[in-house]
Phi, psi and omega in degrees: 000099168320138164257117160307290157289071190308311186295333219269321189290320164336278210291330186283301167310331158304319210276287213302285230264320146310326182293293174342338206081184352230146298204144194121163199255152186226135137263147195232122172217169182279046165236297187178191149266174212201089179174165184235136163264157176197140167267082196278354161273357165242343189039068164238142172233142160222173188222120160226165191225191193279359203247328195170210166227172180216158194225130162229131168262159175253341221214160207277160226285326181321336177256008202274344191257000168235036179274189149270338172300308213294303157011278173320297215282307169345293174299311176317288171278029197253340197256156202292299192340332197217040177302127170083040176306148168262109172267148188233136200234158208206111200266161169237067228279022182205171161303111201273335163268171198263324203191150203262134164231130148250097152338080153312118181227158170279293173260189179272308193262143185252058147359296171116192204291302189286353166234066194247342188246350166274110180262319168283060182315312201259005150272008177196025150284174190255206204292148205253123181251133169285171215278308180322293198286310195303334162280348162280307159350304183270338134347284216286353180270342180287350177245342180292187188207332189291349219217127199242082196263130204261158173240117174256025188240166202299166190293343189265000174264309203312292188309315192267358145200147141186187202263153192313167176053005199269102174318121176242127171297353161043065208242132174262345177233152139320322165282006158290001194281303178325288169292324171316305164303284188319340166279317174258036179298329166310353197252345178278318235292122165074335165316176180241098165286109168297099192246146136223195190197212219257282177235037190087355217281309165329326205269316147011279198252030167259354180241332150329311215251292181319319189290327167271350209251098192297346182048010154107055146088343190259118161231165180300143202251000175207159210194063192246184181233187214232077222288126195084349169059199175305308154333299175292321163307262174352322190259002168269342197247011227316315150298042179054329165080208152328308183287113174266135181096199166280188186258188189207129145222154180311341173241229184282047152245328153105306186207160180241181169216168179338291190296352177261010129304324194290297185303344205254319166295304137019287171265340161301343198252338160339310279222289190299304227293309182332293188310297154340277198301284156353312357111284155271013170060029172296139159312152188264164191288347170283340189249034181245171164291134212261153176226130165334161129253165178278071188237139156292352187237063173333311192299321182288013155278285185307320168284320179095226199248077190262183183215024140093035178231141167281128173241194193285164178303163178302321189287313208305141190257108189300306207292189196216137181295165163083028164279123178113309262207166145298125159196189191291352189076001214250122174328114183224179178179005168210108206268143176306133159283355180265333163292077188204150207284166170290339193233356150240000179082000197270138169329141144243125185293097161205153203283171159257035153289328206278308187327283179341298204299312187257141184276288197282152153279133156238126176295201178281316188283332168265329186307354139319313219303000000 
């Protein structure tokens, strides 16, 4: 969603999110928004983006509407830019931030230079797949050769989840995406690309930039994304689906899993249904008469939309100490803000035995110094 004013919605939006309380990181660029919210007397969080926002909650969705988010969020879509926002819920057992930051920044994602002229990201990505065709999609890529399924988010997310066959650049920054393509562009040359990321937002302006981006002559011969990314995906799938391992998010949760999705739909559509009732002035759904559901499979009521094909369990631990780094190999998935190389910052996998052992980090592009 282009922003015309970048200063001015900064300062409103800060103003706006302090009176409220809450707590969290926001970005603002003439491209769109970028960020995660939190309530800490409800300990609800939300997120919005170039795809929508997203919410996580503790505490039950009947309250989430005497929240300072459930607010926010009011004003947020209230304004026409971000009409049909995608909200996304989510639980938290802890405050996931310390204290609220709002940003001016030049992008939301930091691409870099070389996707600097994609201005509309979401007016020129390429086609948005619900959580459903992408897993048959990606089904149809695991047997194919016609088919390229991309990871576009940094290698230390990779490592601690994603779906089987999926090619990753084993990007330590986000603006490592670009030239990567351009090194493997013959690998594009005629595919069908299948793309995703955490909540869709990367993929936007990474399937934008491929759809424009001549690659030395090789282009793709389709271009599509994973519309909600992983997050949605999860929650279509709550037994994981396709995916293995965790979901790596940005705050004091680190990572999510298959099952902590399952419940945050659950209270969204609670959630959508309250406002309806409100609204049309009907008893809210706590003051109706309770009814059984109607399933022939109990278990297939309660998981929702698995299709009975296994990925790995939700608790299971993909990553491995020692991705950046040396280390022992031993099943890791929680990395540290102190776990990073000494001289870029890129994330490291490492255990904290392993940890101990080293004062310093080096990634691979440094550990030669």
């Amino acid at each position: 969603t282009p922003i015309d004013n970048v200063p001015e919605m900064v300062a409103t939006h800060e103003a706006l999110a302090t009176r409220l309380g809450l707590s969290g990181r926001l970005l603002i660029a003439p491209e769109g928004v970028n960020g995660t919210l939190a309530c800490e007397a409800a300990t609800f969080t939300a997120a919005g983006d170039l795809a929508g926002s997203e919410l996580t909650s503790k505490t039950s969705s009947e309250d989430f509407s005497k929240t300072g988010l459930a607010q926010y969020l009011e004003v947020l879509r209230s304004d026409p830019r971000f009409e049909g926002v995608d909200l996304k819920l989510s639980s938290s057992p802890k405050a996931p931030f310390p204290d609220l930051s709002v940003r001016d920044v030049p992008e939301i994602v930091g691409y870099g230079k070389a996707l600097a002229g994609i201005e509309d990201p979401a007016g020129e990505a390429g086609r948005h797949l619900s959580p459903e065709e992408f897993h048959a999609a990606v089904l149809q890529a695991q047997t194919s050769d016609d088919f390229l399924l991309l990871d576009v988010r940094n290698g230390f997310e990779y490592e601690i989840g994603h779906f089987d066959s999926a090619v990753h650049p084993s990007m330590r920054v986000t603006s490592e995406f670009a030239p990567w393509v351009k090194k493997n562009a013959a690998d594009f040359e005629g595919k069908k690309v299948l793309m995703y990321c955490t909540g869709g937002v990367r993929c936007e302006k990474a399937s934008a930039f491929l759809l424009r981006e001549e690659l030395s002559g090789a282009r793709p011969l389709q271009v599509s994304q994973l519309s909600g990314g992983i997050h949605r995906y999860l929650e279509a799938f709550p037994d994981g689906g396709l995916f293995k391992g965790k979901n790596f998010v940005f705050d004091a949760r680190v990572t999510m899993t298959a099952a902590d999705h399952a419940p945050a739909k659950a209270d969204e559509a609670k959630a959508d249904e309250a406002k309806a009732d409100e609204a049309s002035g009907a008893p809210s759904a706590a003051k109706r008469p309770k009814t059984e559901p109607k399933a022939s499979n109990p278990s297939q009521a309660l998981q929702g939309g698995g299709d009975g094909l296994q990925g790995a369990s939700p608790l299971s631990v993909v990553g491995r100490c020692g991705f950046q780094v040396s280390g022992c190999g031993a099943g890791w998935d929680e990395p540290r803000p102190i776990d990073v190389c000494a001289v870029c910052k890129a994330v490291c996998l490492v255990c904290r035995k392993c940890r101990e052992q080293n004062a310093e980090l080096l990634c691979p592009t440094h550990a030669p110094w």
